[in-house]
Tab-separated table of N, CA and C in Angstrom:
chain	number	residue	atom	x	y	z
A	128	MET	N	41.204	27.954	26.822
A	128	MET	CA	40.829	26.632	27.268
A	128	MET	C	39.376	26.360	26.863
A	129	VAL	N	39.110	25.183	26.285
A	129	VAL	CA	37.782	24.795	25.835
A	129	VAL	C	37.078	24.065	26.967
A	130	LYS	N	35.906	24.568	27.285
A	130	LYS	CA	35.108	23.937	28.334
A	130	LYS	C	34.289	22.804	27.709
A	131	PRO	N	34.110	21.697	28.419
A	131	PRO	CA	33.371	20.552	27.870
A	131	PRO	C	31.951	20.904	27.429
A	132	LEU	N	31.281	21.809	28.136
A	132	LEU	CA	29.916	22.174	27.749
A	132	LEU	C	29.873	22.889	26.401
A	133	MET	N	30.968	23.503	25.991
A	133	MET	CA	31.009	24.199	24.711
A	133	MET	C	31.002	23.200	23.546
A	134	LEU	N	31.371	21.958	23.809
A	134	LEU	CA	31.421	20.941	22.761
A	134	LEU	C	30.057	20.272	22.527
A	135	VAL	N	29.123	20.436	23.442
A	135	VAL	CA	27.803	19.805	23.309
A	135	VAL	C	27.090	20.258	22.032
A	136	PRO	N	26.991	21.556	21.727
A	136	PRO	CA	26.320	21.945	20.481
A	136	PRO	C	27.007	21.377	19.239
A	137	VAL	N	28.312	21.305	19.260
A	137	VAL	CA	29.046	20.752	18.117
A	137	VAL	C	28.720	19.262	17.963
A	138	ALA	N	28.683	18.534	19.070
A	138	ALA	CA	28.372	17.107	19.025
A	138	ALA	C	26.937	16.870	18.545
A	139	VAL	N	25.994	17.679	19.004
A	139	VAL	CA	24.592	17.554	18.573
A	139	VAL	C	24.485	17.830	17.079
A	140	PHE	N	25.145	18.880	16.608
A	140	PHE	CA	25.125	19.203	15.175
A	140	PHE	C	25.724	18.056	14.358
A	141	ALA	N	26.843	17.513	14.816
A	141	ALA	CA	27.485	16.417	14.105
A	141	ALA	C	26.558	15.193	14.041
A	142	GLY	N	25.830	14.924	15.115
A	142	GLY	CA	24.889	13.806	15.128
A	142	GLY	C	23.769	13.995	14.114
A	143	PHE	N	23.190	15.194	14.083
A	143	PHE	CA	22.128	15.474	13.101
A	143	PHE	C	22.661	15.412	11.682
A	144	ALA	N	23.843	15.923	11.455
A	144	ALA	CA	24.446	15.872	10.119
A	144	ALA	C	24.677	14.425	9.692
A	145	GLY	N	25.112	13.580	10.619
A	145	GLY	CA	25.309	12.167	10.312
A	145	GLY	C	24.013	11.478	9.949
A	146	LEU	N	22.946	11.758	10.679
A	146	LEU	CA	21.637	11.169	10.361
A	146	LEU	C	21.145	11.622	8.992
A	147	ALA	N	21.341	12.890	8.689
A	147	ALA	CA	20.938	13.412	7.377
A	147	ALA	C	21.714	12.715	6.268
A	148	LEU	N	22.994	12.510	6.459
A	148	LEU	CA	23.820	11.849	5.455
A	148	LEU	C	23.365	10.408	5.230
A	149	VAL	N	23.078	9.691	6.299
A	149	VAL	CA	22.591	8.318	6.166
A	149	VAL	C	21.276	8.299	5.385
A	150	GLY	N	20.388	9.233	5.670
A	150	GLY	CA	19.118	9.312	4.957
A	150	GLY	C	19.299	9.581	3.476
A	151	MET	N	20.256	10.400	3.124
A	151	MET	CA	20.491	10.721	1.713
A	151	MET	C	21.154	9.579	0.961
A	152	LEU	N	21.872	8.720	1.643
A	152	LEU	CA	22.599	7.642	0.986
A	152	LEU	C	21.779	6.372	0.814
A	153	ARG	N	20.556	6.342	1.329
A	153	ARG	CA	19.697	5.173	1.124
A	153	ARG	C	19.445	4.981	-0.350
A	154	ASP	N	19.147	3.748	-0.770
A	154	ASP	CA	18.886	3.466	-2.179
A	154	ASP	C	17.781	4.349	-2.739
A	155	ASP	N	16.668	4.415	-2.048
A	155	ASP	CA	15.548	5.252	-2.460
A	155	ASP	C	15.056	5.994	-1.233
A	156	PRO	N	15.416	7.268	-1.113
A	156	PRO	CA	15.048	7.985	0.100
A	156	PRO	C	13.551	8.136	0.299
A	157	ASN	N	12.752	7.930	-0.760
A	157	ASN	CA	11.297	8.052	-0.630
A	157	ASN	C	10.649	6.727	-0.251
A	158	ALA	N	11.389	5.640	-0.367
A	158	ALA	CA	10.828	4.324	-0.066
A	158	ALA	C	10.754	4.124	1.436
A	159	LEU	N	9.664	3.529	1.845
A	159	LEU	CA	9.491	3.201	3.255
A	159	LEU	C	9.692	1.707	3.425
A	160	PRO	N	10.519	1.305	4.360
A	160	PRO	CA	10.726	-0.120	4.556
A	160	PRO	C	9.440	-0.788	5.059
A	161	SER	N	9.286	-2.034	4.718
A	161	SER	CA	8.130	-2.775	5.190
A	161	SER	C	8.595	-4.002	5.940
A	162	ALA	N	8.166	-4.110	7.160
A	162	ALA	CA	8.497	-5.288	7.966
A	162	ALA	C	7.732	-6.503	7.463
A	163	ARG	N	6.728	-6.300	6.644
A	163	ARG	CA	5.880	-7.401	6.182
A	163	ARG	C	6.410	-8.091	4.930
A	164	GLU	N	7.302	-7.459	4.172
A	164	GLU	CA	7.798	-8.080	2.949
A	164	GLU	C	8.490	-9.387	3.292
A	165	GLY	N	8.168	-10.428	2.521
A	165	GLY	CA	8.733	-11.749	2.764
A	165	GLY	C	7.945	-12.570	3.764
A	166	GLN	N	6.899	-11.983	4.346
A	166	GLN	CA	6.069	-12.691	5.313
A	166	GLN	C	4.687	-12.943	4.719
A	167	GLN	N	3.960	-13.836	5.368
A	167	GLN	CA	2.579	-14.098	4.961
A	167	GLN	C	1.741	-12.833	5.160
A	168	ALA	N	0.812	-12.611	4.249
A	168	ALA	CA	-0.112	-11.492	4.392
A	168	ALA	C	-0.892	-11.661	5.687
A	169	PRO	N	-1.016	-10.596	6.473
A	169	PRO	CA	-1.783	-10.697	7.716
A	169	PRO	C	-3.257	-10.988	7.426
A	170	PRO	N	-3.983	-11.425	8.428
A	170	PRO	CA	-5.416	-11.688	8.244
A	170	PRO	C	-6.164	-10.421	7.817
A	171	VAL	N	-7.232	-10.626	7.083
A	171	VAL	CA	-8.098	-9.508	6.723
A	171	VAL	C	-9.405	-9.647	7.485
A	172	VAL	N	-9.832	-8.542	8.084
A	172	VAL	CA	-11.118	-8.470	8.777
A	172	VAL	C	-11.848	-7.307	8.122
A	173	LEU	N	-12.744	-7.635	7.208
A	173	LEU	CA	-13.384	-6.613	6.387
A	173	LEU	C	-14.893	-6.634	6.546
A	174	THR	N	-15.483	-5.469	6.379
A	174	THR	CA	-16.931	-5.379	6.325
A	174	THR	C	-17.354	-5.280	4.864
A	175	GLN	N	-18.572	-5.594	4.634
A	175	GLN	CA	-19.117	-5.584	3.280
A	175	GLN	C	-19.219	-4.159	2.759
A	176	LEU	N	-18.875	-3.987	1.490
A	176	LEU	CA	-19.029	-2.702	0.815
A	176	LEU	C	-19.943	-2.930	-0.375
A	177	GLY	N	-21.120	-2.364	-0.328
A	177	GLY	CA	-22.084	-2.593	-1.396
A	177	GLY	C	-22.643	-3.997	-1.309
A	178	ALA	N	-22.917	-4.581	-2.476
A	178	ALA	CA	-23.553	-5.895	-2.525
A	178	ALA	C	-22.555	-7.046	-2.462
A	179	GLU	N	-21.270	-6.745	-2.651
A	179	GLU	CA	-20.263	-7.805	-2.729
A	179	GLU	C	-19.877	-8.346	-1.358
A	180	THR	N	-19.585	-9.636	-1.329
A	180	THR	CA	-19.036	-10.263	-0.134
A	180	THR	C	-17.547	-9.937	-0.093
A	181	PRO	N	-17.021	-9.506	1.047
A	181	PRO	CA	-15.594	-9.183	1.124
A	181	PRO	C	-14.720	-10.413	0.877
A	182	PHE	N	-13.512	-10.172	0.398
A	182	PHE	CA	-12.581	-11.275	0.210
A	182	PHE	C	-12.041	-11.734	1.558
A	183	THR	N	-11.409	-12.902	1.539
A	183	THR	CA	-10.952	-13.540	2.775
A	183	THR	C	-9.458	-13.850	2.699
A	184	ASP	N	-8.924	-14.354	3.796
A	184	ASP	CA	-7.535	-14.800	3.830
A	184	ASP	C	-7.297	-15.883	2.783
A	185	ALA	N	-8.274	-16.768	2.605
A	185	ALA	CA	-8.131	-17.857	1.631
A	185	ALA	C	-7.950	-17.300	0.223
A	186	ASP	N	-8.623	-16.214	-0.099
A	186	ASP	CA	-8.466	-15.595	-1.419
A	186	ASP	C	-7.031	-15.112	-1.620
A	187	LEU	N	-6.426	-14.584	-0.571
A	187	LEU	CA	-5.064	-14.067	-0.679
A	187	LEU	C	-4.026	-15.186	-0.748
A	188	ARG	N	-4.406	-16.372	-0.320
A	188	ARG	CA	-3.481	-17.495	-0.352
A	188	ARG	C	-3.770	-18.441	-1.519
A	189	SER	N	-4.691	-18.033	-2.379
A	189	SER	CA	-5.011	-18.854	-3.545
A	189	SER	C	-3.915	-18.694	-4.599
A	190	GLU	N	-3.923	-19.606	-5.547
A	190	GLU	CA	-2.901	-19.593	-6.597
A	190	GLU	C	-2.863	-18.273	-7.341
A	191	GLY	N	-1.693	-17.932	-7.809
A	191	GLY	CA	-1.530	-16.777	-8.677
A	191	GLY	C	-1.135	-15.505	-7.940
A	192	VAL	N	-0.586	-14.606	-8.710
A	192	VAL	CA	-0.161	-13.302	-8.211
A	192	VAL	C	-1.372	-12.397	-8.115
A	193	LYS	N	-1.354	-11.527	-7.109
A	193	LYS	CA	-2.468	-10.599	-6.929
A	193	LYS	C	-1.976	-9.339	-6.245
A	194	LEU	N	-2.772	-8.290	-6.311
A	194	LEU	CA	-2.503	-7.045	-5.599
A	194	LEU	C	-3.554	-6.837	-4.532
A	195	VAL	N	-3.148	-6.188	-3.443
A	195	VAL	CA	-4.086	-5.683	-2.448
A	195	VAL	C	-3.856	-4.183	-2.399
A	196	ASN	N	-4.932	-3.423	-2.597
A	196	ASN	CA	-4.837	-1.965	-2.681
A	196	ASN	C	-5.740	-1.325	-1.632
A	197	PHE	N	-5.115	-0.526	-0.737
A	197	PHE	CA	-5.872	0.258	0.256
A	197	PHE	C	-6.169	1.610	-0.380
A	198	TRP	N	-7.430	2.045	-0.338
A	198	TRP	CA	-7.842	3.271	-1.021
A	198	TRP	C	-9.049	3.891	-0.334
A	199	ALA	N	-9.376	5.122	-0.731
A	199	ALA	CA	-10.600	5.795	-0.267
A	199	ALA	C	-11.021	6.832	-1.307
A	200	SER	N	-12.292	7.157	-1.308
A	200	SER	CA	-12.808	8.142	-2.273
A	200	SER	C	-12.292	9.544	-1.996
A	201	TRP	N	-11.963	9.839	-0.744
A	201	TRP	CA	-11.508	11.184	-0.363
A	201	TRP	C	-10.015	11.382	-0.617
A	202	CYS	N	-9.333	10.365	-1.101
A	202	CYS	CA	-7.887	10.378	-1.301
A	202	CYS	C	-7.554	10.773	-2.737
A	203	ALA	N	-6.981	11.977	-2.923
A	203	ALA	CA	-6.631	12.454	-4.266
A	203	ALA	C	-5.612	11.545	-4.964
A	204	PRO	N	-4.552	11.072	-4.293
A	204	PRO	CA	-3.638	10.155	-4.969
A	204	PRO	C	-4.307	8.838	-5.387
A	205	CYS	N	-5.356	8.420	-4.671
A	205	CYS	CA	-6.090	7.214	-5.056
A	205	CYS	C	-6.789	7.440	-6.398
A	206	ARG	N	-7.306	8.625	-6.585
A	206	ARG	CA	-7.937	8.990	-7.855
A	206	ARG	C	-6.887	8.990	-8.967
A	207	ALA	N	-5.682	9.484	-8.665
A	207	ALA	CA	-4.614	9.558	-9.661
A	207	ALA	C	-4.139	8.164	-10.087
A	208	GLU	N	-4.109	7.209	-9.157
A	208	GLU	CA	-3.615	5.871	-9.487
A	208	GLU	C	-4.680	4.985	-10.130
A	209	HIS	N	-5.917	5.388	-10.057
A	209	HIS	CA	-7.025	4.537	-10.482
A	209	HIS	C	-6.916	4.044	-11.938
A	210	PRO	N	-6.532	4.897	-12.905
A	210	PRO	CA	-6.392	4.379	-14.275
A	210	PRO	C	-5.361	3.254	-14.390
A	211	THR	N	-4.305	3.314	-13.606
A	211	THR	CA	-3.293	2.256	-13.641
A	211	THR	C	-3.851	0.967	-13.060
A	212	LEU	N	-4.635	1.062	-11.989
A	212	LEU	CA	-5.274	-0.135	-11.435
A	212	LEU	C	-6.265	-0.723	-12.429
A	213	MET	N	-6.991	0.136	-13.137
A	213	MET	CA	-7.922	-0.343	-14.166
A	213	MET	C	-7.152	-1.094	-15.255
A	214	GLN	N	-6.010	-0.562	-15.650
A	214	GLN	CA	-5.171	-1.210	-16.661
A	214	GLN	C	-4.735	-2.596	-16.200
A	215	LEU	N	-4.271	-2.693	-14.969
A	215	LEU	CA	-3.834	-3.988	-14.439
A	215	LEU	C	-4.986	-4.989	-14.386
A	216	ALA	N	-6.153	-4.526	-13.985
A	216	ALA	CA	-7.329	-5.405	-13.955
A	216	ALA	C	-7.690	-5.874	-15.364
A	217	GLU	N	-7.596	-4.969	-16.341
A	217	GLU	CA	-7.887	-5.337	-17.732
A	217	GLU	C	-6.873	-6.342	-18.271
A	218	GLU	N	-5.651	-6.304	-17.745
A	218	GLU	CA	-4.620	-7.272	-18.129
A	218	GLU	C	-4.859	-8.633	-17.476
A	219	GLY	N	-5.826	-8.707	-16.558
A	219	GLY	CA	-6.161	-9.969	-15.921
A	219	GLY	C	-5.558	-10.173	-14.539
A	220	LEU	N	-4.874	-9.175	-14.004
A	220	LEU	CA	-4.305	-9.299	-12.664
A	220	LEU	C	-5.406	-9.089	-11.627
A	221	PRO	N	-5.598	-10.033	-10.721
A	221	PRO	CA	-6.585	-9.815	-9.665
A	221	PRO	C	-6.132	-8.688	-8.722
A	222	VAL	N	-6.999	-7.715	-8.538
A	222	VAL	CA	-6.732	-6.595	-7.642
A	222	VAL	C	-7.819	-6.619	-6.572
A	223	TYR	N	-7.387	-6.812	-5.314
A	223	TYR	CA	-8.315	-6.827	-4.195
A	223	TYR	C	-8.279	-5.461	-3.527
A	224	GLY	N	-9.445	-4.870	-3.310
A	224	GLY	CA	-9.521	-3.530	-2.750
A	224	GLY	C	-9.965	-3.515	-1.307
A	225	ILE	N	-9.299	-2.664	-0.531
A	225	ILE	CA	-9.722	-2.430	0.853
A	225	ILE	C	-10.000	-0.939	0.982
A	226	ASN	N	-11.272	-0.616	1.111
A	226	ASN	CA	-11.681	0.768	1.296
A	226	ASN	C	-11.363	1.161	2.729
A	227	TYR	N	-10.619	2.264	2.888
A	227	TYR	CA	-9.989	2.616	4.156
A	227	TYR	C	-10.595	3.875	4.756
A	228	LYS	N	-11.124	3.747	5.977
A	228	LYS	CA	-11.640	4.879	6.758
A	228	LYS	C	-12.593	5.775	5.962
A	229	GLU	N	-13.481	5.158	5.259
A	229	GLU	CA	-14.451	5.908	4.444
A	229	GLU	C	-15.605	6.351	5.326
A	230	PRO	N	-15.904	7.660	5.368
A	230	PRO	CA	-17.014	8.135	6.192
A	230	PRO	C	-18.372	7.579	5.749
A	231	SER	N	-18.501	7.335	4.436
A	231	SER	CA	-19.767	6.838	3.906
A	231	SER	C	-19.491	5.796	2.834
A	232	SER	N	-20.070	4.617	2.992
A	232	SER	CA	-19.861	3.592	1.971
A	232	SER	C	-20.414	4.043	0.621
A	233	GLN	N	-21.415	4.917	0.641
A	233	GLN	CA	-21.960	5.411	-0.622
A	233	GLN	C	-20.926	6.238	-1.376
A	234	ASP	N	-20.080	6.978	-0.659
A	234	ASP	CA	-19.001	7.738	-1.311
A	234	ASP	C	-18.062	6.791	-2.048
A	235	ALA	N	-17.723	5.674	-1.430
A	235	ALA	CA	-16.841	4.689	-2.060
A	235	ALA	C	-17.499	4.092	-3.299
A	236	LEU	N	-18.760	3.742	-3.183
A	236	LEU	CA	-19.473	3.159	-4.324
A	236	LEU	C	-19.617	4.165	-5.459
A	237	ASP	N	-19.861	5.428	-5.128
A	237	ASP	CA	-19.956	6.473	-6.157
A	237	ASP	C	-18.618	6.650	-6.872
A	238	PHE	N	-17.516	6.584	-6.136
A	238	PHE	CA	-16.168	6.677	-6.698
A	238	PHE	C	-15.972	5.582	-7.750
A	239	LEU	N	-16.353	4.355	-7.410
A	239	LEU	CA	-16.191	3.232	-8.333
A	239	LEU	C	-17.134	3.331	-9.523
A	240	THR	N	-18.316	3.870	-9.300
A	240	THR	CA	-19.250	4.059	-10.410
A	240	THR	C	-18.697	5.095	-11.387
A	241	GLU	N	-18.125	6.158	-10.848
A	241	GLU	CA	-17.565	7.234	-11.679
A	241	GLU	C	-16.324	6.799	-12.451
A	242	LEU	N	-15.382	6.130	-11.774
A	242	LEU	CA	-14.085	5.836	-12.378
A	242	LEU	C	-13.928	4.411	-12.885
A	243	GLY	N	-14.845	3.538	-12.537
A	243	GLY	CA	-14.729	2.132	-12.889
A	243	GLY	C	-14.271	1.330	-11.686
A	244	ASP	N	-14.533	0.035	-11.730
A	244	ASP	CA	-14.205	-0.833	-10.611
A	244	ASP	C	-13.137	-1.840	-11.031
A	245	PRO	N	-11.886	-1.627	-10.608
A	245	PRO	CA	-10.825	-2.556	-10.984
A	245	PRO	C	-10.731	-3.775	-10.065
A	246	TYR	N	-11.551	-3.823	-9.024
A	246	TYR	CA	-11.351	-4.805	-7.971
A	246	TYR	C	-12.050	-6.126	-8.255
A	247	THR	N	-11.293	-7.204	-8.101
A	247	THR	CA	-11.816	-8.564	-8.206
A	247	THR	C	-12.816	-8.794	-7.090
A	248	GLN	N	-12.413	-8.407	-5.879
A	248	GLN	CA	-13.283	-8.397	-4.713
A	248	GLN	C	-12.878	-7.213	-3.858
A	249	ILE	N	-13.796	-6.814	-2.996
A	249	ILE	CA	-13.565	-5.604	-2.213
A	249	ILE	C	-14.188	-5.747	-0.833
A	250	GLY	N	-13.635	-5.033	0.096
A	250	GLY	CA	-14.182	-4.962	1.445
A	250	GLY	C	-13.793	-3.629	2.048
A	251	ALA	N	-14.237	-3.366	3.244
A	251	ALA	CA	-13.959	-2.081	3.887
A	251	ALA	C	-13.351	-2.287	5.267
A	252	ASP	N	-12.407	-1.414	5.590
A	252	ASP	CA	-11.844	-1.316	6.938
A	252	ASP	C	-12.266	0.065	7.427
A	253	ILE	N	-13.435	0.127	7.993
A	253	ILE	CA	-14.086	1.404	8.314
A	253	ILE	C	-13.287	2.234	9.308
A	254	THR	N	-12.738	1.604	10.326
A	254	THR	CA	-12.006	2.347	11.353
A	254	THR	C	-10.520	2.463	11.046
A	255	GLY	N	-10.019	1.643	10.140
A	255	GLY	CA	-8.593	1.608	9.875
A	255	GLY	C	-7.832	0.771	10.883
A	256	ARG	N	-8.549	0.115	11.792
A	256	ARG	CA	-7.903	-0.688	12.835
A	256	ARG	C	-8.119	-2.182	12.653
A	257	ASP	N	-9.079	-2.565	11.836
A	257	ASP	CA	-9.395	-3.986	11.711
A	257	ASP	C	-8.361	-4.736	10.876
A	258	THR	N	-7.908	-4.132	9.790
A	258	THR	CA	-6.951	-4.780	8.899
A	258	THR	C	-5.710	-3.922	8.683
A	259	ALA	N	-5.895	-2.646	8.474
A	259	ALA	CA	-4.784	-1.764	8.102
A	259	ALA	C	-3.652	-1.761	9.123
A	260	VAL	N	-3.955	-1.787	10.387
A	260	VAL	CA	-2.911	-1.771	11.412
A	260	VAL	C	-2.039	-3.020	11.286
A	261	GLU	N	-2.663	-4.174	11.112
A	261	GLU	CA	-1.907	-5.421	10.977
A	261	GLU	C	-1.028	-5.426	9.731
A	262	TRP	N	-1.480	-4.748	8.682
A	262	TRP	CA	-0.726	-4.699	7.437
A	262	TRP	C	0.377	-3.637	7.482
A	263	GLY	N	0.324	-2.755	8.468
A	263	GLY	CA	1.337	-1.704	8.567
A	263	GLY	C	1.028	-0.487	7.731
A	264	VAL	N	-0.240	-0.287	7.391
A	264	VAL	CA	-0.638	0.858	6.584
A	264	VAL	C	-0.519	2.124	7.426
A	265	TYR	N	0.140	3.110	6.870
A	265	TYR	CA	0.253	4.384	7.587
A	265	TYR	C	-0.489	5.485	6.844
A	266	GLY	N	-0.790	5.287	5.602
A	266	GLY	CA	-1.518	6.264	4.795
A	266	GLY	C	-1.885	5.606	3.482
A	267	ILE	N	-2.710	6.265	2.723
A	267	ILE	CA	-3.147	5.645	1.472
A	267	ILE	C	-2.873	6.566	0.297
A	268	PRO	N	-2.777	6.007	-0.887
A	268	PRO	CA	-2.918	4.593	-1.217
A	268	PRO	C	-1.672	3.797	-0.852
A	269	GLU	N	-1.890	2.541	-0.581
A	269	GLU	CA	-0.810	1.574	-0.403
A	269	GLU	C	-1.207	0.313	-1.155
A	270	THR	N	-0.221	-0.263	-1.841
A	270	THR	CA	-0.470	-1.433	-2.665
A	270	THR	C	0.543	-2.516	-2.327
A	271	TYR	N	0.058	-3.737	-2.217
A	271	TYR	CA	0.889	-4.884	-1.880
A	271	TYR	C	0.839	-5.896	-3.012
A	272	VAL	N	1.998	-6.430	-3.387
A	272	VAL	CA	2.080	-7.533	-4.338
A	272	VAL	C	2.160	-8.809	-3.517
A	273	ILE	N	1.251	-9.753	-3.799
A	273	ILE	CA	1.145	-11.000	-3.050
A	273	ILE	C	1.370	-12.163	-4.012
A	274	ASP	N	2.197	-13.123	-3.622
A	274	ASP	CA	2.414	-14.279	-4.496
A	274	ASP	C	1.345	-15.347	-4.252
A	275	GLY	N	1.465	-16.474	-4.947
A	275	GLY	CA	0.455	-17.528	-4.887
A	275	GLY	C	0.361	-18.257	-3.565
A	276	SER	N	1.324	-18.049	-2.678
A	276	SER	CA	1.237	-18.685	-1.362
A	276	SER	C	0.788	-17.700	-0.287
A	277	GLY	N	0.494	-16.463	-0.687
A	277	GLY	CA	0.046	-15.458	0.274
A	277	GLY	C	1.171	-14.654	0.899
A	278	THR	N	2.365	-14.726	0.315
A	278	THR	CA	3.514	-13.987	0.831
A	278	THR	C	3.568	-12.595	0.208
A	279	ILE	N	3.841	-11.600	1.036
A	279	ILE	CA	3.982	-10.228	0.539
A	279	ILE	C	5.358	-10.099	-0.112
A	280	ILE	N	5.359	-9.751	-1.375
A	280	ILE	CA	6.593	-9.561	-2.128
A	280	ILE	C	7.008	-8.094	-2.102
A	281	LEU	N	6.028	-7.199	-2.138
A	281	LEU	CA	6.323	-5.772	-2.170
A	281	LEU	C	5.200	-4.994	-1.506
A	282	ARG	N	5.580	-3.971	-0.789
A	282	ARG	CA	4.633	-2.966	-0.297
A	282	ARG	C	5.040	-1.659	-0.952
A	283	PHE	N	4.097	-1.029	-1.640
A	283	PHE	CA	4.377	0.269	-2.241
A	283	PHE	C	3.436	1.300	-1.639
A	284	ALA	N	4.015	2.320	-1.011
A	284	ALA	CA	3.237	3.415	-0.434
A	284	ALA	C	3.226	4.569	-1.430
A	285	GLY	N	2.030	5.002	-1.801
A	285	GLY	CA	1.887	6.100	-2.752
A	285	GLY	C	1.097	5.640	-3.959
A	286	PRO	N	0.791	6.571	-4.849
A	286	PRO	CA	-0.004	6.211	-6.021
A	286	PRO	C	0.793	5.376	-7.019
A	287	VAL	N	0.158	4.376	-7.577
A	287	VAL	CA	0.768	3.543	-8.601
A	287	VAL	C	0.590	4.253	-9.938
A	288	THR	N	1.628	4.963	-10.347
A	288	THR	CA	1.636	5.662	-11.633
A	288	THR	C	2.209	4.728	-12.702
A	289	GLN	N	2.218	5.165	-13.946
A	289	GLN	CA	2.808	4.355	-15.007
A	289	GLN	C	4.294	4.107	-14.739
A	290	ARG	N	4.985	5.096	-14.229
A	290	ARG	CA	6.409	4.926	-13.934
A	290	ARG	C	6.603	3.904	-12.809
A	291	VAL	N	5.808	4.003	-11.766
A	291	VAL	CA	5.889	3.045	-10.665
A	291	VAL	C	5.554	1.645	-11.173
A	292	LEU	N	4.566	1.559	-12.043
A	292	LEU	CA	4.188	0.268	-12.614
A	292	LEU	C	5.374	-0.350	-13.344
A	293	THR	N	6.043	0.434	-14.180
A	293	THR	CA	7.168	-0.071	-14.968
A	293	THR	C	8.387	-0.373	-14.104
A	294	ASP	N	8.756	0.567	-13.247
A	294	ASP	CA	10.018	0.459	-12.502
A	294	ASP	C	9.932	-0.377	-11.235
A	295	THR	N	8.764	-0.447	-10.616
A	295	THR	CA	8.659	-1.083	-9.297
A	295	THR	C	7.700	-2.268	-9.289
A	296	LEU	N	6.478	-2.051	-9.746
A	296	LEU	CA	5.466	-3.097	-9.640
A	296	LEU	C	5.718	-4.279	-10.577
A	297	ARG	N	6.024	-4.006	-11.836
A	297	ARG	CA	6.223	-5.122	-12.782
A	297	ARG	C	7.363	-6.054	-12.344
A	298	PRO	N	8.516	-5.507	-11.900
A	298	PRO	CA	9.553	-6.431	-11.397
A	298	PRO	C	9.070	-7.259	-10.205
A	299	ALA	N	8.301	-6.659	-9.313
A	299	ALA	CA	7.772	-7.392	-8.150
A	299	ALA	C	6.762	-8.442	-8.595
A	300	LEU	N	5.945	-8.111	-9.599
A	300	LEU	CA	4.980	-9.086	-10.123
A	300	LEU	C	5.698	-10.278	-10.745
A	301	GLU	N	6.795	-10.013	-11.468
A	301	GLU	CA	7.585	-11.095	-12.058
A	301	GLU	C	8.199	-11.974	-10.958
A	302	LYS	N	8.718	-11.336	-9.914
A	302	LYS	CA	9.292	-12.091	-8.800
A	302	LYS	C	8.217	-12.961	-8.135
A	303	ALA	N	7.040	-12.387	-7.937
A	303	ALA	CA	5.940	-13.123	-7.316
A	303	ALA	C	5.527	-14.320	-8.191
A	304	ALA	N	5.536	-14.127	-9.490
A	304	ALA	CA	5.147	-15.209	-10.403
A	304	ALA	C	6.173	-16.344	-10.409
A	305	SER	N	7.425	-16.006	-10.120
A	305	SER	CA	8.471	-17.035	-10.138
A	305	SER	C	8.592	-17.789	-8.816
A	306	ASN	N	7.898	-17.325	-7.785
A	306	ASN	CA	7.950	-18.007	-6.476
A	306	ASN	C	7.179	-19.304	-6.506
């Protein structure tokens, strides 16, 4: 005779196996959903980084497609994606930078001096609570494609490599341009 308590471990195992299966069947198991896609970009509350005036909400709602990139000098993947951001800036795409939780603004400025500055405008979210929380940032780098009305078309978490640029970002940029 099978006791009901003996079935509990089997039921728990079956539940975990089901969750694992659902996770494996997602379109891209590495992609993180964004509640912000299709919505207006949240407000930006930025402090000045260096001599530049930080960008504003109005800049994000101005005509044309643009990127918003959260980054920091201490972030190794940010260093890895930097050449791709430089390429996009050289192609004429406005890239707005948000320096995230940087212990020293001089570290951020040194990073840009060393690797180049792809940013049209830049600002800092020193605590990570002024802007990043509203945007849903959980780690960096994170890059957002914004259309000409300020709507988020894509959120990409992770470094923007050449493959990501070709397979993910360029299609999102085309979609943003057609809006």
